[in-house]
């Protein structure tokens, strides 16, 4: 279980790095400006919360007794 959690957190980190270091400055911001930037940040935060939320949801569904 801990390995899955660690992989999800690393995945979110990679997602944010790609998003903030490439997609936002070179794709979103030049085309859509500040509004596009703010929308992208909001979507990234929602996706991160959803992915982290699945960790707790998975525990309740499977009844994980390790923790």
mmCIF file of N, CA, C and O in Angstrom:
data_model
loop_
_atom_site.group_PDB
_atom_site.id
_atom_site.type_symbol
_atom_site.label_atom_id
_atom_site.label_comp_id
_atom_site.label_asym_id
_atom_site.label_seq_id
_atom_site.Cartn_x
_atom_site.Cartn_y
_atom_site.Cartn_z
ATOM 1 N N UNK A 1 0.824 -1.194 0.000
ATOM 2 C CA UNK A 1 0.000 0.000 0.000
ATOM 3 C C UNK A 1 0.867 1.256 0.000
ATOM 4 O O UNK A 1 0.580 2.203 -0.711
ATOM 5 N N UNK A 2 1.933 1.262 0.802
ATOM 6 C CA UNK A 2 2.782 2.439 0.888
ATOM 7 C C UNK A 2 3.468 2.708 -0.444
ATOM 8 O O UNK A 2 3.709 3.857 -0.790
ATOM 9 N N UNK A 3 3.769 1.646 -1.179
ATOM 10 C CA UNK A 3 4.411 1.826 -2.480
ATOM 11 C C UNK A 3 3.458 2.522 -3.456
ATOM 12 O O UNK A 3 3.875 3.392 -4.215
ATOM 13 N N UNK A 4 2.188 2.153 -3.430
ATOM 14 C CA UNK A 4 1.202 2.803 -4.293
ATOM 15 C C UNK A 4 1.070 4.282 -3.960
ATOM 16 O O UNK A 4 0.972 5.126 -4.848
ATOM 17 N N UNK A 5 1.060 4.590 -2.684
ATOM 18 C CA UNK A 5 0.949 5.982 -2.247
ATOM 19 C C UNK A 5 2.167 6.761 -2.723
ATOM 20 O O UNK A 5 2.042 7.858 -3.270
ATOM 21 N N UNK A 6 3.349 6.187 -2.546
ATOM 22 C CA UNK A 6 4.574 6.846 -2.971
ATOM 23 C C UNK A 6 4.582 7.064 -4.487
ATOM 24 O O UNK A 6 4.951 8.138 -4.966
ATOM 25 N N UNK A 7 4.152 6.064 -5.247
ATOM 26 C CA UNK A 7 4.104 6.204 -6.701
ATOM 27 C C UNK A 7 3.115 7.286 -7.128
ATOM 28 O O UNK A 7 3.376 8.031 -8.074
ATOM 29 N N UNK A 8 2.000 7.392 -6.452
ATOM 30 C CA UNK A 8 1.024 8.440 -6.781
ATOM 31 C C UNK A 8 1.576 9.824 -6.482
ATOM 32 O O UNK A 8 1.409 10.759 -7.266
ATOM 33 N N UNK A 9 2.253 9.960 -5.366
ATOM 34 C CA UNK A 9 2.826 11.260 -5.014
ATOM 35 C C UNK A 9 3.928 11.641 -5.998
ATOM 36 O O UNK A 9 4.000 12.791 -6.443
ATOM 37 N N UNK A 10 4.763 10.691 -6.370
ATOM 38 C CA UNK A 10 5.798 10.955 -7.368
ATOM 39 C C UNK A 10 5.157 11.297 -8.710
ATOM 40 O O UNK A 10 5.599 12.214 -9.407
ATOM 41 N N UNK A 11 4.105 10.592 -9.073
ATOM 42 C CA UNK A 11 3.388 10.877 -10.324
ATOM 43 C C UNK A 11 2.810 12.286 -10.343
ATOM 44 O O UNK A 11 2.886 12.988 -11.354
ATOM 45 N N UNK A 12 2.244 12.706 -9.235
ATOM 46 C CA UNK A 12 1.711 14.065 -9.136
ATOM 47 C C UNK A 12 2.843 15.081 -9.270
ATOM 48 O O UNK A 12 2.701 16.107 -9.935
ATOM 49 N N UNK A 13 3.979 14.792 -8.655
ATOM 50 C CA UNK A 13 5.126 15.684 -8.760
ATOM 51 C C UNK A 13 5.610 15.822 -10.194
ATOM 52 O O UNK A 13 5.895 16.930 -10.664
ATOM 53 N N UNK A 14 5.688 14.713 -10.906
ATOM 54 C CA UNK A 14 6.098 14.743 -12.314
ATOM 55 C C UNK A 14 5.076 15.501 -13.142
ATOM 56 O O UNK A 14 5.432 16.307 -14.009
ATOM 57 N N UNK A 15 3.802 15.267 -12.884
ATOM 58 C CA UNK A 15 2.737 15.977 -13.587
ATOM 59 C C UNK A 15 2.878 17.481 -13.408
ATOM 60 O O UNK A 15 2.811 18.252 -14.365
ATOM 61 N N UNK A 16 3.109 17.921 -12.176
ATOM 62 C CA UNK A 16 3.246 19.351 -11.904
ATOM 63 C C UNK A 16 4.509 19.927 -12.533
ATOM 64 O O UNK A 16 4.490 21.052 -13.033
ATOM 65 N N UNK A 17 5.607 19.175 -12.503
ATOM 66 C CA UNK A 17 6.842 19.667 -13.123
ATOM 67 C C UNK A 17 6.651 19.895 -14.614
ATOM 68 O O UNK A 17 7.023 20.944 -15.143
ATOM 69 N N UNK A 18 6.066 18.918 -15.291
ATOM 70 C CA UNK A 18 5.831 19.067 -16.730
ATOM 71 C C UNK A 18 4.867 20.219 -16.988
ATOM 72 O O UNK A 18 5.082 21.040 -17.885
ATOM 73 N N UNK A 19 3.831 20.294 -16.191
ATOM 74 C CA UNK A 19 2.837 21.342 -16.373
ATOM 75 C C UNK A 19 3.431 22.736 -16.185
ATOM 76 O O UNK A 19 3.278 23.600 -17.048
ATOM 77 N N UNK A 20 4.118 22.942 -15.070
ATOM 78 C CA UNK A 20 4.598 24.287 -14.740
ATOM 79 C C UNK A 20 5.876 24.671 -15.463
ATOM 80 O O UNK A 20 6.154 25.849 -15.632
ATOM 81 N N UNK A 21 6.690 23.702 -15.853
ATOM 82 C CA UNK A 21 7.955 24.038 -16.509
ATOM 83 C C UNK A 21 7.874 24.033 -18.028
ATOM 84 O O UNK A 21 8.735 24.607 -18.684
ATOM 85 N N UNK A 22 6.864 23.370 -18.603
ATOM 86 C CA UNK A 22 6.763 23.357 -20.059
ATOM 87 C C UNK A 22 5.410 23.838 -20.580
ATOM 88 O O UNK A 22 5.325 24.782 -21.342
ATOM 89 N N UNK A 23 4.349 23.177 -20.157
ATOM 90 C CA UNK A 23 3.035 23.440 -20.740
ATOM 91 C C UNK A 23 2.564 24.864 -20.467
ATOM 92 O O UNK A 23 2.154 25.571 -21.392
ATOM 93 N N UNK A 24 2.631 25.294 -19.229
ATOM 94 C CA UNK A 24 2.128 26.636 -18.902
ATOM 95 C C UNK A 24 2.942 27.741 -19.580
ATOM 96 O O UNK A 24 2.382 28.575 -20.284
ATOM 97 N N UNK A 25 4.269 27.772 -19.411
ATOM 98 C CA UNK A 25 4.987 28.922 -19.987
ATOM 99 C C UNK A 25 5.078 28.930 -21.511
ATOM 100 O O UNK A 25 5.121 29.990 -22.119
ATOM 101 N N UNK A 26 5.114 27.761 -22.144
ATOM 102 C CA UNK A 26 5.336 27.726 -23.585
ATOM 103 C C UNK A 26 4.070 27.470 -24.415
ATOM 104 O O UNK A 26 4.058 27.744 -25.601
ATOM 105 N N UNK A 27 3.034 26.937 -23.802
ATOM 106 C CA UNK A 27 1.822 26.613 -24.557
ATOM 107 C C UNK A 27 0.633 27.457 -24.096
ATOM 108 O O UNK A 27 0.001 28.144 -24.903
ATOM 109 N N UNK A 28 0.310 27.414 -22.839
ATOM 110 C CA UNK A 28 -0.900 28.051 -22.313
ATOM 111 C C UNK A 28 -0.752 29.574 -22.235
ATOM 112 O O UNK A 28 -1.579 30.316 -22.761
ATOM 113 N N UNK A 29 0.310 30.046 -21.572
ATOM 114 C CA UNK A 29 0.434 31.484 -21.315
ATOM 115 C C UNK A 29 0.528 32.317 -22.596
ATOM 116 O O UNK A 29 -0.154 33.335 -22.708
ATOM 117 N N UNK A 30 1.334 31.920 -23.592
ATOM 118 C CA UNK A 30 1.389 32.754 -24.805
ATOM 119 C C UNK A 30 0.060 32.833 -25.554
ATOM 120 O O UNK A 30 -0.258 33.839 -26.179
ATOM 121 N N UNK A 31 -0.711 31.765 -25.485
ATOM 122 C CA UNK A 31 -1.958 31.728 -26.252
ATOM 123 C C UNK A 31 -3.141 32.330 -25.496
ATOM 124 O O UNK A 31 -3.959 33.034 -26.073
ATOM 125 N N UNK A 32 -3.242 32.053 -24.198
ATOM 126 C CA UNK A 32 -4.430 32.453 -23.432
ATOM 127 C C UNK A 32 -4.161 33.515 -22.375
ATOM 128 O O UNK A 32 -5.097 34.024 -21.763
ATOM 129 N N UNK A 33 -2.913 33.810 -22.082
ATOM 130 C CA UNK A 33 -2.588 34.856 -21.122
ATOM 131 C C UNK A 33 -2.860 34.469 -19.682
ATOM 132 O O UNK A 33 -2.822 33.297 -19.315
ATOM 133 N N UNK A 34 -3.140 35.472 -18.875
ATOM 134 C CA UNK A 34 -3.306 35.263 -17.429
ATOM 135 C C UNK A 34 -4.515 34.388 -17.107
ATOM 136 O O UNK A 34 -4.457 33.563 -16.196
ATOM 137 N N UNK A 35 -5.611 34.527 -17.836
ATOM 138 C CA UNK A 35 -6.799 33.710 -17.570
ATOM 139 C C UNK A 35 -6.512 32.232 -17.821
ATOM 140 O O UNK A 35 -6.946 31.370 -17.055
ATOM 141 N N UNK A 36 -5.790 31.941 -18.872
ATOM 142 C CA UNK A 36 -5.419 30.551 -19.157
ATOM 143 C C UNK A 36 -4.504 29.995 -18.087
ATOM 144 O O UNK A 36 -4.622 28.834 -17.688
ATOM 145 N N UNK A 37 -3.595 30.825 -17.620
ATOM 146 C CA UNK A 37 -2.675 30.422 -16.555
ATOM 147 C C UNK A 37 -3.447 30.067 -15.284
ATOM 148 O O UNK A 37 -3.224 29.011 -14.684
ATOM 149 N N UNK A 38 -4.363 30.923 -14.882
ATOM 150 C CA UNK A 38 -5.149 30.670 -13.665
ATOM 151 C C UNK A 38 -6.030 29.438 -13.810
ATOM 152 O O UNK A 38 -6.163 28.654 -12.867
ATOM 153 N N UNK A 39 -6.621 29.251 -14.980
ATOM 154 C CA UNK A 39 -7.451 28.072 -15.210
ATOM 155 C C UNK A 39 -6.605 26.799 -15.141
ATOM 156 O O UNK A 39 -7.026 25.795 -14.550
ATOM 157 N N UNK A 40 -5.421 26.833 -15.709
ATOM 158 C CA UNK A 40 -4.538 25.667 -15.688
ATOM 159 C C UNK A 40 -4.135 25.313 -14.265
ATOM 160 O O UNK A 40 -4.120 24.135 -13.894
ATOM 161 N N UNK A 41 -3.823 26.309 -13.465
ATOM 162 C CA UNK A 41 -3.454 26.062 -12.069
ATOM 163 C C UNK A 41 -4.628 25.445 -11.311
ATOM 164 O O UNK A 41 -4.457 24.481 -10.563
ATOM 165 N N UNK A 42 -5.813 25.953 -11.523
ATOM 166 C CA UNK A 42 -6.999 25.412 -10.841
ATOM 167 C C UNK A 42 -7.238 23.959 -11.235
ATOM 168 O O UNK A 42 -7.515 23.112 -10.381
ATOM 169 N N UNK A 43 -7.121 23.659 -12.520
ATOM 170 C CA UNK A 43 -7.329 22.282 -12.983
ATOM 171 C C UNK A 43 -6.263 21.354 -12.406
ATOM 172 O O UNK A 43 -6.564 20.237 -11.977
ATOM 173 N N UNK A 44 -5.008 21.799 -12.360
ATOM 174 C CA UNK A 44 -3.930 20.980 -11.806
ATOM 175 C C UNK A 44 -4.175 20.669 -10.332
ATOM 176 O O UNK A 44 -3.962 19.534 -9.884
ATOM 177 N N UNK A 45 -4.637 21.652 -9.585
ATOM 178 C CA UNK A 45 -4.912 21.430 -8.164
ATOM 179 C C UNK A 45 -6.072 20.463 -7.982
ATOM 180 O O UNK A 45 -6.017 19.565 -7.142
ATOM 181 N N UNK A 46 -7.105 20.597 -8.785
ATOM 182 C CA UNK A 46 -8.255 19.679 -8.704
ATOM 183 C C UNK A 46 -7.841 18.255 -9.045
ATOM 184 O O UNK A 46 -8.240 17.299 -8.369
ATOM 185 N N UNK A 47 -7.012 18.088 -10.082
ATOM 186 C CA UNK A 47 -6.542 16.755 -10.457
ATOM 187 C C UNK A 47 -5.711 16.149 -9.328
ATOM 188 O O UNK A 47 -5.868 14.969 -8.993
ATOM 189 N N UNK A 48 -4.845 16.935 -8.715
ATOM 190 C CA UNK A 48 -4.010 16.446 -7.614
ATOM 191 C C UNK A 48 -4.857 16.016 -6.417
ATOM 192 O O UNK A 48 -4.615 14.969 -5.825
ATOM 193 N N UNK A 49 -5.845 16.809 -6.091
ATOM 194 C CA UNK A 49 -6.738 16.455 -4.979
ATOM 195 C C UNK A 49 -7.503 15.178 -5.295
ATOM 196 O O UNK A 49 -7.669 14.306 -4.438
ATOM 197 N N UNK A 50 -7.943 15.043 -6.529
ATOM 198 C CA UNK A 50 -8.682 13.838 -6.917
ATOM 199 C C UNK A 50 -7.801 12.595 -6.831
ATOM 200 O O UNK A 50 -8.227 11.552 -6.331
ATOM 201 N N UNK A 51 -6.565 12.697 -7.290
ATOM 202 C CA UNK A 51 -5.665 11.542 -7.237
ATOM 203 C C UNK A 51 -5.333 11.183 -5.794
ATOM 204 O O UNK A 51 -5.347 10.007 -5.423
ATOM 205 N N UNK A 52 -5.048 12.169 -4.970
ATOM 206 C CA UNK A 52 -4.779 11.879 -3.564
ATOM 207 C C UNK A 52 -6.022 11.382 -2.844
ATOM 208 O O UNK A 52 -5.930 10.563 -1.936
ATOM 209 N N UNK A 53 -7.187 11.849 -3.253
ATOM 210 C CA UNK A 53 -8.437 11.376 -2.661
ATOM 211 C C UNK A 53 -8.696 9.912 -2.919
ATOM 212 O O UNK A 53 -9.310 9.223 -2.102
ATOM 213 N N UNK A 54 -8.215 9.408 -4.042
ATOM 214 C CA UNK A 54 -8.407 7.987 -4.347
ATOM 215 C C UNK A 54 -7.651 7.098 -3.377
ATOM 216 O O UNK A 54 -8.024 5.950 -3.177
ATOM 217 N N UNK A 55 -6.593 7.607 -2.767
ATOM 218 C CA UNK A 55 -5.858 6.813 -1.780
ATOM 219 C C UNK A 55 -6.770 6.487 -0.606
ATOM 220 O O UNK A 55 -6.864 5.335 -0.177
ATOM 221 N N UNK A 56 -7.454 7.478 -0.093
ATOM 222 C CA UNK A 56 -8.331 7.266 1.060
ATOM 223 C C UNK A 56 -9.586 6.491 0.667
ATOM 224 O O UNK A 56 -10.092 5.688 1.431
ATOM 225 N N UNK A 57 -10.068 6.713 -0.539
ATOM 226 C CA UNK A 57 -11.229 5.985 -1.026
ATOM 227 C C UNK A 57 -10.908 4.508 -1.181
ATOM 228 O O UNK A 57 -11.706 3.649 -0.825
ATOM 229 N N UNK A 58 -9.731 4.205 -1.681
ATOM 230 C CA UNK A 58 -9.309 2.826 -1.880
ATOM 231 C C UNK A 58 -9.202 2.085 -0.557
ATOM 232 O O UNK A 58 -9.561 0.921 -0.460
ATOM 233 N N UNK A 59 -8.733 2.757 0.479
ATOM 234 C CA UNK A 59 -8.631 2.135 1.799
ATOM 235 C C UNK A 59 -10.009 1.732 2.320
ATOM 236 O O UNK A 59 -10.180 0.658 2.872
ATOM 237 N N UNK A 60 -11.000 2.600 2.127
ATOM 238 C CA UNK A 60 -12.342 2.314 2.624
ATOM 239 C C UNK A 60 -12.992 1.169 1.853
ATOM 240 O O UNK A 60 -13.683 0.350 2.418
ATOM 241 N N UNK A 61 -12.768 1.110 0.543
ATOM 242 C CA UNK A 61 -13.383 0.086 -0.279
ATOM 243 C C UNK A 61 -12.788 -1.287 0.012
ATOM 244 O O UNK A 61 -13.500 -2.259 0.216
ATOM 245 N N UNK A 62 -11.458 -1.367 0.062
ATOM 246 C CA UNK A 62 -10.792 -2.659 0.258
ATOM 247 C C UNK A 62 -10.722 -3.066 1.724
ATOM 248 O O UNK A 62 -10.465 -4.222 2.024
ATOM 249 N N UNK A 63 -10.911 -2.121 2.618
ATOM 250 C CA UNK A 63 -10.818 -2.447 4.035
ATOM 251 C C UNK A 63 -9.409 -2.792 4.435
ATOM 252 O O UNK A 63 -9.166 -3.778 5.115
ATOM 253 N N UNK A 64 -8.450 -2.040 3.981
ATOM 254 C CA UNK A 64 -7.045 -2.281 4.264
ATOM 255 C C UNK A 64 -6.793 -2.233 5.754
ATOM 256 O O UNK A 64 -7.053 -1.237 6.415
ATOM 257 N N UNK A 65 -6.250 -3.324 6.327
ATOM 258 C CA UNK A 65 -6.031 -3.382 7.765
ATOM 259 C C UNK A 65 -4.570 -3.240 8.128
ATOM 260 O O UNK A 65 -4.189 -3.467 9.258
ATOM 261 N N UNK A 66 -3.737 -2.879 7.165
ATOM 262 C CA UNK A 66 -2.316 -2.704 7.437
ATOM 263 C C UNK A 66 -2.047 -1.450 8.237
ATOM 264 O O UNK A 66 -1.063 -1.348 8.932
ATOM 265 N N UNK A 67 -2.883 -0.442 8.117
ATOM 266 C CA UNK A 67 -2.655 0.811 8.825
ATOM 267 C C UNK A 67 -3.820 1.152 9.715
ATOM 268 O O UNK A 67 -4.915 0.924 9.535
#
